[in-house]
XYZ file of C-alpha atoms in Angstrom:
625
model
C 0.000 0.000 0.000
C 2.782 2.426 0.959
C 4.749 1.847 -2.234
C 1.618 1.983 -4.410
C 0.513 5.274 -2.844
C 3.980 6.719 -3.438
C 4.041 5.686 -7.084
C 0.548 7.045 -7.728
C 1.340 10.409 -6.157
C 4.605 10.792 -8.067
C 3.897 9.093 -11.383
C 3.931 12.442 -13.192
C 7.626 12.845 -12.417
C 8.460 10.257 -15.083
C 7.531 12.799 -17.761
C 9.641 15.590 -16.287
C 12.945 16.723 -17.754
C 16.176 18.105 -16.381
C 16.164 21.661 -15.003
C 18.865 24.318 -15.229
C 19.299 24.534 -11.454
C 22.211 22.205 -10.586
C 21.039 19.348 -12.833
C 23.672 20.564 -15.293
C 26.401 20.539 -12.638
C 25.405 17.096 -11.407
C 24.556 15.377 -14.699
C 23.939 17.066 -18.037
C 27.076 19.258 -18.214
C 29.343 17.232 -15.932
C 31.998 15.602 -18.094
C 33.040 13.145 -15.381
C 29.499 11.957 -14.712
C 28.832 11.579 -18.435
C 31.710 9.108 -18.706
C 29.655 6.677 -16.664
C 31.458 4.313 -14.295
C 35.106 4.298 -15.352
C 38.284 4.031 -13.284
C 38.944 7.718 -13.919
C 35.445 8.911 -13.007
C 35.299 6.728 -9.880
C 38.623 8.161 -8.683
C 37.262 11.653 -9.369
C 34.102 10.918 -7.358
C 36.153 10.173 -4.251
C 38.402 13.213 -4.554
C 36.160 15.944 -5.975
C 34.494 18.681 -3.957
C 32.444 19.811 -6.954
C 29.203 21.601 -6.036
C 30.792 22.483 -2.678
C 30.302 18.982 -1.280
C 32.189 15.756 -0.762
C 29.579 13.136 -1.633
C 31.195 10.358 -3.672
C 28.243 7.994 -3.375
C 25.962 10.573 -4.979
C 28.380 10.978 -7.884
C 28.562 7.206 -8.337
C 24.762 7.037 -8.359
C 24.524 9.621 -11.148
C 27.320 7.900 -13.082
C 25.490 4.591 -12.876
C 22.321 6.247 -14.190
C 24.224 7.684 -17.153
C 25.868 4.311 -17.756
C 22.468 2.614 -17.850
C 20.161 5.279 -19.291
C 22.281 7.984 -20.901
C 20.515 11.323 -20.530
C 16.981 9.916 -20.449
C 15.594 12.215 -17.741
C 12.541 10.039 -17.114
C 14.678 7.097 -16.051
C 16.841 9.259 -13.801
C 13.596 10.405 -12.171
C 12.419 6.806 -11.876
C 15.504 5.876 -9.847
C 14.910 8.776 -7.433
C 11.242 7.820 -7.130
C 12.080 4.187 -6.359
C 14.581 5.317 -3.724
C 11.890 7.509 -2.148
C 9.419 4.609 -2.139
C 12.091 2.413 -0.559
C 12.645 5.064 2.125
C 8.935 5.134 2.966
C 8.931 1.342 3.263
C 12.100 1.322 5.393
C 10.602 3.958 7.684
C 7.551 1.752 8.144
C 9.706 -1.299 8.936
C 11.850 0.682 11.380
C 8.875 2.041 13.300
C 7.164 -1.357 13.407
C 10.383 -2.871 14.735
C 10.568 -0.176 17.406
C 6.901 0.060 18.421
C 4.969 -2.888 17.001
C 2.106 -0.518 16.136
C 1.239 -1.473 12.562
C -1.384 1.126 11.596
C 0.278 4.104 13.235
C 3.560 3.205 11.547
C 1.799 2.835 8.201
C 0.229 6.279 8.587
C 3.625 7.847 9.351
C 5.152 6.150 6.314
C 2.290 7.317 4.084
C 2.633 10.901 5.318
C 6.348 10.710 4.577
C 5.634 9.244 1.148
C 3.115 11.792 -0.138
C 3.780 15.050 1.688
C 4.288 17.893 -0.832
C 7.292 19.266 1.059
C 9.167 16.157 -0.062
C 8.547 16.713 -3.767
C 11.728 18.765 -4.122
C 13.874 15.899 -2.814
C 12.285 13.428 -5.240
C 11.522 15.447 -8.388
C 14.844 17.295 -8.530
C 17.486 15.055 -10.089
C 20.284 17.060 -8.467
C 18.776 16.209 -5.067
C 19.373 12.482 -5.537
C 21.663 12.926 -2.536
C 18.637 13.449 -0.250
C 16.880 10.190 -1.006
C 20.143 8.244 -1.219
C 21.506 9.534 2.087
C 18.192 8.824 3.813
C 18.108 5.283 2.412
C 21.390 4.393 4.103
C 20.489 6.416 7.199
C 17.300 4.404 7.704
C 19.206 1.174 7.072
C 21.733 2.287 9.701
C 18.899 2.884 12.194
C 17.479 -0.565 11.467
C 20.932 -2.073 11.909
C 21.274 -0.211 15.223
C 18.067 -1.747 16.520
C 19.435 -5.135 15.484
C 22.686 -4.394 17.289
C 20.841 -3.595 20.511
C 19.233 -7.028 20.300
C 22.543 -8.815 19.791
C 25.638 -6.769 20.628
C 28.312 -8.181 18.350
C 31.222 -6.429 16.673
C 29.916 -7.498 13.276
C 26.531 -5.865 13.869
C 28.188 -2.660 15.067
C 30.452 -2.692 12.004
C 27.330 -2.920 9.835
C 25.923 0.196 11.534
C 29.206 2.047 10.957
C 29.347 0.993 7.295
C 25.769 2.040 6.572
C 26.224 5.353 8.378
C 29.393 6.007 6.378
C 27.474 5.402 3.147
C 24.775 7.828 4.288
C 27.347 10.544 4.981
C 29.045 9.815 1.643
C 25.765 10.556 -0.133
C 24.970 13.740 1.804
C 26.063 14.871 5.280
C 22.497 15.703 6.359
C 22.458 12.894 8.922
C 25.378 14.167 10.982
C 22.640 14.375 13.616
C 22.129 10.590 13.632
C 23.850 10.064 17.042
C 21.428 12.607 18.526
C 18.503 10.826 16.853
C 19.700 7.557 18.389
C 19.571 9.217 21.816
C 15.991 10.220 21.086
C 15.200 6.596 20.246
C 16.763 5.670 23.594
C 14.240 8.019 25.205
C 11.280 6.739 23.166
C 10.276 4.158 22.180
C 13.248 2.141 23.521
C 12.866 3.775 26.975
C 16.532 3.339 27.851
C 16.675 7.018 28.754
C 14.156 8.910 30.880
C 13.443 12.424 32.061
C 14.597 13.155 34.692
C 17.830 11.311 33.914
C 18.027 9.666 37.361
C 15.094 7.457 36.362
C 16.891 6.076 33.287
C 17.718 2.400 32.853
C 21.100 3.408 31.434
C 23.372 6.308 32.359
C 23.684 9.086 29.808
C 27.462 8.670 29.747
C 27.145 4.983 28.853
C 24.681 5.764 26.080
C 27.075 8.356 24.684
C 30.077 6.023 24.877
C 28.329 3.334 22.831
C 27.717 5.952 20.130
C 31.237 7.432 20.277
C 32.406 6.036 16.901
C 29.289 7.446 15.239
C 29.841 10.814 16.926
C 33.420 10.813 15.630
C 32.180 10.063 12.110
C 29.640 12.879 12.331
C 32.303 15.318 13.536
C 34.676 14.310 10.731
C 31.887 14.726 8.181
C 31.148 18.222 9.496
C 34.807 19.224 9.105
C 35.057 17.821 5.562
C 31.742 19.391 4.529
C 32.602 22.806 5.930
C 35.970 22.751 4.154
C 34.352 21.719 0.858
C 31.649 24.357 1.081
C 34.044 27.091 2.097
C 36.424 26.232 -0.764
C 33.457 26.349 -3.141
C 32.405 29.787 -1.894
C 29.089 28.541 -0.496
C 29.634 29.511 3.151
C 28.460 33.030 3.851
C 30.530 35.182 6.205
C 29.270 37.144 9.207
C 29.624 40.248 7.031
C 27.089 38.771 4.615
C 24.740 37.451 7.308
C 25.244 38.534 10.912
C 24.813 35.963 13.653
C 21.683 37.793 14.782
C 20.212 37.512 11.279
C 21.012 33.802 11.251
C 19.313 33.162 14.582
C 16.282 35.180 13.540
C 15.964 33.383 10.208
C 16.385 30.019 11.954
C 13.469 30.774 14.279
C 11.276 31.895 11.384
C 12.274 28.861 9.308
C 11.359 26.387 12.047
C 7.891 27.898 12.259
C 7.524 28.322 8.480
C 8.296 24.653 7.903
C 5.639 23.747 10.455
C 3.144 25.994 8.713
C 3.879 24.403 5.342
C 3.617 20.954 6.927
C -0.005 21.588 7.854
C -0.824 23.868 4.904
C 1.566 23.051 2.033
C 0.858 26.032 -0.201
C 3.121 28.470 -2.085
C 5.970 25.962 -2.294
C 8.961 27.231 -4.278
C 12.317 25.894 -5.362
C 14.030 28.933 -3.812
C 13.015 31.238 -0.958
C 15.195 34.373 -0.888
C 16.830 35.222 2.422
C 15.267 38.400 3.889
C 18.791 39.634 4.727
C 17.981 42.214 7.374
C 14.377 42.614 6.279
C 12.954 40.620 9.191
C 10.095 42.377 10.956
C 9.905 42.130 14.755
C 6.398 40.722 15.181
C 6.736 37.547 13.087
C 10.145 36.988 14.640
C 8.883 37.471 18.189
C 5.897 35.258 17.498
C 8.143 32.514 16.103
C 10.386 32.551 19.158
C 7.391 32.406 21.502
C 5.852 29.501 19.546
C 9.097 27.521 19.529
C 9.596 28.063 23.242
C 5.974 27.118 23.986
C 6.097 23.933 21.895
C 9.372 22.907 23.496
C 8.070 23.551 27.012
C 4.837 21.662 26.293
C 6.620 18.671 24.759
C 8.911 18.360 27.771
C 5.960 18.686 30.150
C 4.361 15.756 28.314
C 7.553 13.695 28.335
C 6.129 11.103 30.742
C 2.479 11.107 29.742
C 3.006 11.393 25.972
C 6.705 10.757 25.244
C 6.049 10.571 21.518
C 5.339 14.318 21.521
C 8.740 15.146 23.016
C 10.381 12.599 20.721
C 8.739 14.016 17.596
C 9.346 17.643 18.468
C 13.002 17.168 19.463
C 13.608 15.020 16.355
C 12.245 17.872 14.233
C 14.329 20.518 15.999
C 17.513 18.458 16.060
C 17.424 17.047 12.549
C 17.071 20.565 11.101
C 20.093 21.993 12.938
C 22.619 21.360 10.108
C 20.536 23.271 7.547
C 18.575 25.853 9.493
C 21.172 28.552 8.884
C 23.401 28.779 11.952
C 26.168 28.149 9.425
C 24.679 29.919 6.410
C 25.297 27.958 3.206
C 23.904 29.673 0.140
C 21.521 32.607 -0.002
C 18.224 30.794 0.609
C 16.163 31.458 3.730
C 14.875 27.883 3.794
C 14.331 24.964 1.412
C 11.640 22.296 1.131
C 14.284 19.581 0.715
C 15.631 20.266 4.195
C 12.466 18.783 5.731
C 12.929 15.314 4.232
C 14.213 13.696 7.449
C 13.115 16.238 10.117
C 9.388 15.864 9.376
C 9.537 12.204 10.402
C 9.389 13.437 13.991
C 6.308 15.566 13.380
C 4.584 12.717 11.540
C 5.254 10.328 14.448
C 3.844 12.809 16.965
C 0.738 13.331 14.807
C 0.097 9.610 14.287
C 0.396 8.690 17.955
C -1.586 11.736 19.110
C -4.423 10.925 16.690
C -4.541 7.370 18.004
C -4.884 8.675 21.546
C -7.685 10.985 20.423
C -9.503 8.091 18.796
C -9.157 5.765 21.771
C -12.040 7.272 23.754
C -14.950 5.916 21.694
C -15.843 4.060 18.526
C -17.133 7.189 16.804
C -13.844 8.926 17.622
C -11.844 6.101 16.051
C -14.015 6.300 12.942
C -13.604 10.073 12.764
C -9.816 9.845 13.163
C -9.587 7.143 10.488
C -11.719 9.176 8.072
C -9.751 12.356 8.737
C -6.458 10.504 8.248
C -7.600 9.033 4.939
C -8.857 12.433 3.775
C -5.551 14.044 4.734
C -3.560 11.474 2.769
C -5.811 11.947 -0.250
C -5.489 15.737 -0.101
C -1.716 15.578 0.331
C -1.431 13.161 -2.593
C -3.369 15.546 -4.838
C -1.228 18.526 -3.834
C 1.906 16.441 -4.376
C 0.785 15.523 -7.902
C 0.253 19.211 -8.645
C 3.640 20.108 -7.153
C 5.355 17.400 -9.215
C 3.944 19.167 -12.272
C 5.742 22.356 -11.250
C 8.992 20.475 -11.938
C 8.069 19.590 -15.547
C 10.827 21.861 -16.854
C 12.795 24.896 -15.743
C 10.350 27.404 -17.257
C 7.428 25.963 -15.268
C 9.562 25.641 -12.135
C 10.857 29.195 -11.967
C 7.706 30.787 -13.344
C 5.867 29.247 -10.391
C 8.582 30.371 -7.967
C 8.120 33.958 -9.142
C 4.352 33.632 -8.710
C 4.572 32.590 -5.041
C 7.587 34.585 -3.803
C 8.728 38.180 -4.044
C 12.101 39.707 -4.952
C 13.321 36.308 -6.082
C 16.525 37.193 -7.898
C 17.554 33.570 -8.382
C 14.233 32.589 -9.971
C 14.447 35.623 -12.271
C 17.950 34.605 -13.334
C 17.185 30.941 -13.877
C 13.987 31.709 -15.751
C 16.111 34.019 -17.880
C 18.506 31.151 -18.605
C 15.565 28.880 -19.468
C 14.034 31.273 -22.002
C 17.492 32.189 -23.352
C 18.108 28.515 -24.115
C 14.802 28.512 -26.005
C 15.902 31.434 -28.162
C 13.776 34.085 -26.404
C 16.643 36.514 -25.888
C 14.632 39.680 -25.178
C 12.686 37.915 -22.409
C 15.948 36.654 -20.967
C 17.403 40.167 -20.877
C 14.293 41.399 -19.054
C 14.597 38.661 -16.413
C 18.333 39.232 -15.905
C 17.760 42.962 -15.581
C 15.053 42.385 -12.969
C 17.360 40.053 -11.042
C 20.013 42.770 -10.993
C 17.481 45.358 -9.885
C 16.708 43.142 -6.883
C 20.336 42.279 -6.190
C 22.910 44.330 -8.136
C 25.694 42.234 -6.641
C 24.654 38.927 -8.237
C 27.664 38.040 -10.389
C 25.950 35.192 -12.262
C 23.159 37.485 -13.472
C 25.746 39.937 -14.818
C 27.464 37.118 -16.677
C 24.203 35.703 -18.042
C 23.114 39.159 -19.157
C 26.435 39.457 -20.960
C 25.733 36.251 -22.889
C 22.312 37.539 -23.945
C 23.767 40.880 -25.052
C 26.390 39.090 -27.145
C 23.612 37.227 -28.950
C 22.002 40.605 -29.720
C 25.323 41.876 -31.081
C 25.819 44.314 -28.194
C 29.362 43.116 -27.485
C 30.656 46.257 -25.751
C 27.777 46.231 -23.230
C 28.310 42.530 -22.649
C 31.987 43.100 -21.858
C 31.012 45.673 -19.222
C 28.810 43.096 -17.485
C 31.535 40.444 -17.638
C 33.946 42.864 -15.975
C 31.364 43.620 -13.272
C 30.807 39.904 -12.676
C 34.554 39.463 -12.189
C 34.779 42.454 -9.879
C 32.099 40.873 -7.697
C 33.527 37.351 -7.940
C 37.209 37.286 -8.968
C 37.275 33.459 -9.112
C 34.411 33.274 -11.639
C 35.880 30.966 -14.288
C 32.866 31.143 -16.619
C 33.022 34.947 -16.668
C 36.701 34.902 -17.710
C 35.791 32.412 -20.444
C 32.839 34.457 -21.691
C 34.834 37.696 -21.534
C 37.627 36.094 -23.545
C 35.175 34.826 -26.147
C 33.585 38.285 -26.480
C 36.993 39.963 -26.848
C 37.900 37.456 -29.562
C 34.736 38.425 -31.443
C 35.960 42.037 -31.368
C 39.295 40.943 -32.811
C 41.121 41.682 -29.552
C 42.798 38.288 -29.634
C 45.718 39.025 -27.293
C 43.328 40.195 -24.555
C 41.052 37.251 -25.301
C 43.880 34.751 -24.832
C 44.805 36.415 -21.531
C 41.259 36.112 -20.147
C 40.830 32.547 -21.398
C 44.126 31.606 -19.781
C 42.737 32.852 -16.459
C 39.630 30.749 -16.983
C 41.760 27.664 -17.642
C 43.885 28.255 -14.560
C 40.667 28.067 -12.540
C 39.115 25.200 -14.535
C 41.850 23.280 -16.376
C 39.504 20.346 -16.920
C 36.942 22.279 -18.969
C 36.820 21.071 -22.564
C 34.668 24.070 -23.508
C 37.249 26.513 -22.186
C 39.977 24.653 -24.132
C 37.878 24.906 -27.292
C 37.389 28.647 -26.847
C 41.111 29.110 -26.225
C 41.786 27.176 -29.425
C 39.504 29.528 -31.359
C 41.194 32.601 -29.862
C 44.649 31.265 -30.744
C 43.367 30.466 -34.234
C 42.285 34.082 -34.587
C 45.685 35.234 -33.340
C 47.448 33.157 -35.997
C 49.030 30.830 -33.422
C 48.013 27.669 -35.243
C 50.155 24.988 -33.521
C 49.031 26.223 -30.083
C 45.424 26.262 -31.301
C 45.697 22.621 -32.406
C 47.161 21.734 -29.006
C 44.148 23.271 -27.235
C 41.645 21.557 -29.542
C 43.394 18.229 -28.951
C 43.350 18.733 -25.176
C 39.620 19.430 -25.416
C 39.238 16.120 -27.273
C 41.166 14.284 -24.566
C 38.730 15.676 -22.006
C 35.673 15.027 -24.203
C 36.387 12.535 -27.017
C 32.979 13.261 -28.598
C 33.682 16.991 -28.960
C 33.078 17.246 -32.713
C 33.549 21.029 -32.808
C 37.059 20.657 -31.355
C 38.049 18.230 -34.108
C 36.615 20.661 -36.661
C 38.610 23.491 -35.054
C 41.836 21.498 -35.298
C 41.057 20.904 -38.966
C 40.627 24.635 -39.547
C 44.009 25.334 -37.943
C 45.603 22.730 -40.207
C 44.096 24.416 -43.293
C 45.760 27.679 -42.261
C 49.054 25.764 -42.226
C 48.272 24.336 -45.705
C 48.183 20.799 -44.313
C 45.051 19.934 -46.275
C 45.060 16.113 -46.165
C 45.456 16.172 -42.370
C 42.744 18.808 -42.164
C 40.388 16.622 -44.196
C 40.992 13.747 -41.770
C 40.072 16.018 -38.856
C 36.859 17.104 -40.563
C 35.974 13.458 -41.204
C 36.664 12.731 -37.537
C 34.268 15.532 -36.576
C 31.573 14.126 -38.868
C 32.068 10.621 -37.503
C 31.166 12.074 -34.114
C 28.400 14.376 -35.354
C 27.085 13.775 -38.829
C 24.896 16.913 -38.620
C 27.744 19.384 -38.020
C 27.209 21.709 -40.983
C 30.515 23.551 -40.538
C 32.497 20.303 -40.750
C 30.705 19.315 -43.975
C 31.504 22.722 -45.460
C 35.147 22.589 -44.356
C 35.596 19.039 -45.651
C 34.113 20.201 -48.957
C 36.713 22.976 -49.154
C 39.513 20.499 -48.421
C 38.240 18.107 -51.096
C 37.912 20.948 -53.612
C 41.568 21.844 -52.965
C 42.416 18.330 -54.120
C 40.236 18.722 -57.218
C 37.607 16.288 -55.952
C 34.731 18.599 -56.850
C 31.791 16.140 -56.989
C 32.577 14.918 -53.473
C 33.071 18.505 -52.343
C 29.687 19.531 -53.763
C 28.027 16.626 -51.946
C 29.369 17.900 -48.609
C 28.438 21.512 -49.385
C 24.887 20.337 -50.119
C 24.750 18.386 -46.864
C 25.878 21.489 -44.993
C 23.122 23.503 -46.669
C 20.496 20.840 -45.940
C 21.419 20.906 -42.256
C 21.664 24.706 -42.118
C 19.555 26.281 -44.900
C 20.825 29.825 -44.194
C 24.485 28.746 -44.514
C 25.448 31.283 -47.191
C 29.094 30.204 -47.390
C 28.113 26.617 -48.228
C 25.805 27.886 -50.990
C 28.577 30.030 -52.447
C 30.986 27.097 -52.316
C 28.563 24.968 -54.356
C 28.553 27.607 -57.090
C 32.362 27.830 -57.062
C 32.766 24.053 -57.240
C 30.205 23.753 -60.046
C 31.967 26.572 -61.860
C 35.280 24.807 -61.466
C 33.799 21.633 -62.958
C 32.276 23.601 -65.835
C 35.519 25.372 -66.539
C 37.538 22.199 -66.890
C 38.942 21.556 -70.370
């Protein structure tokens, strides 16, 4: 029932595509991931801190998907959905093992399965790390319960191994030792309040979890280092400690509100950044204090309330903003594990309410079924918001205000669809909201280049680099724009800076090759094109570029081989057909040349050069004696 309900609520995700928010960095534009599972890519997975995280298991998961399915987005989504369904089932099994209460556990698992706040973790391919980390976290909890029943070194080693896998997918469950202490309190009842009434001493309970605590601490250190090196950790100058505490209080209450009324869900909620008003903040603090006091007061009579509330509070600590990572105020995906506590408290409280009379049990059962139905419907609607990046960010703009990231990403989405004027409008609005957003400056530059406004674009690239001096893409785009102006020496200088920051970028190598080609440095250009091909063997444009450089050196037979290599990779590359035609014409092989010119024109009907080359070749044939 649990798995079926999950699949029904999320079946629409199978028709969704990739989105331009991190899916490119994790899958579609990640050269290592697109290699699939190779010795080189596996080694990279264990050493990379790409995307400001060390999560090798997540990388391996994406690589396996590419190995099996290529870039079929529906199948990538299917894997995430099956992992989510498995998590719901594991949660059910864990709770049954702990409590023996079948129906309450089933209700918790169903809430977990179909709550709309969890859509982001399931429908966003880049968030595979959420469902994967939780899978191994739940398995670790199940293994821990098994260890308590039979304390052997092998069982403890299994717990350690599963916990390590969870942390290697995403470090969200650094709080697992704390969650184990909560399980000691309820339902295991090894720990009581006050502590003097406990079956076990707190120190003994902590000692048995010491290896797990050490693993959590190590994961925190590695994660902080990775995120700081990636520029994701905000400083106290960006967000003061007071702002962080205030936003944390508001986030705790906002998540609760969206748990009971899951409306206006967005992929990104902008941080208010000093715009917090006193009354909502004061109200949030009072509510949190009141709920905490009430849950502790009920610790003996209704321990599940204290358990659920403290699970919610504790599991959110890594992502609630005390250490601010990114510019979001909150994120739906952060509730994936924390809401388990709230769902447990709800399920057990409803059972107590229904215990008084038969009519009460019937009412509770009906209300529970209605709630699951309503949540499933909202989840299906929310899954539809993730159909593509236009739908996703259009909706985000509809339900949030001053959302500079949604404006920018919607701009990227429409830019990719050829709607350049719309893109410029969205980038400009993003910069009105936040003039210091380097990525919006860079994206606006790309749109201006497409409109032929190169000088304006260069100004925005310079501004992006002033704001973010380590912005490799901006150096690359600036270099490309300078090359278009014929300023090849400056272009090479900027592209060299880009390559110092990202030496493994095949695209940057290709652009450097083009700049060197324009500067007349043909051997160096060929070297860059070849290095791009080493990084991406299917880079047809790089092979075509090397061929062009060879033509400038009058090495026509070698050039023709390079053009053929490009066409073997991409038969629809019009430029390579045209260039091969020119090379063949140089050898007097005009009929073959004409055939390639015609193919170029068929692929690209407005390819004027190919049309002119047909006329020249036909004229050459006609002029033969």
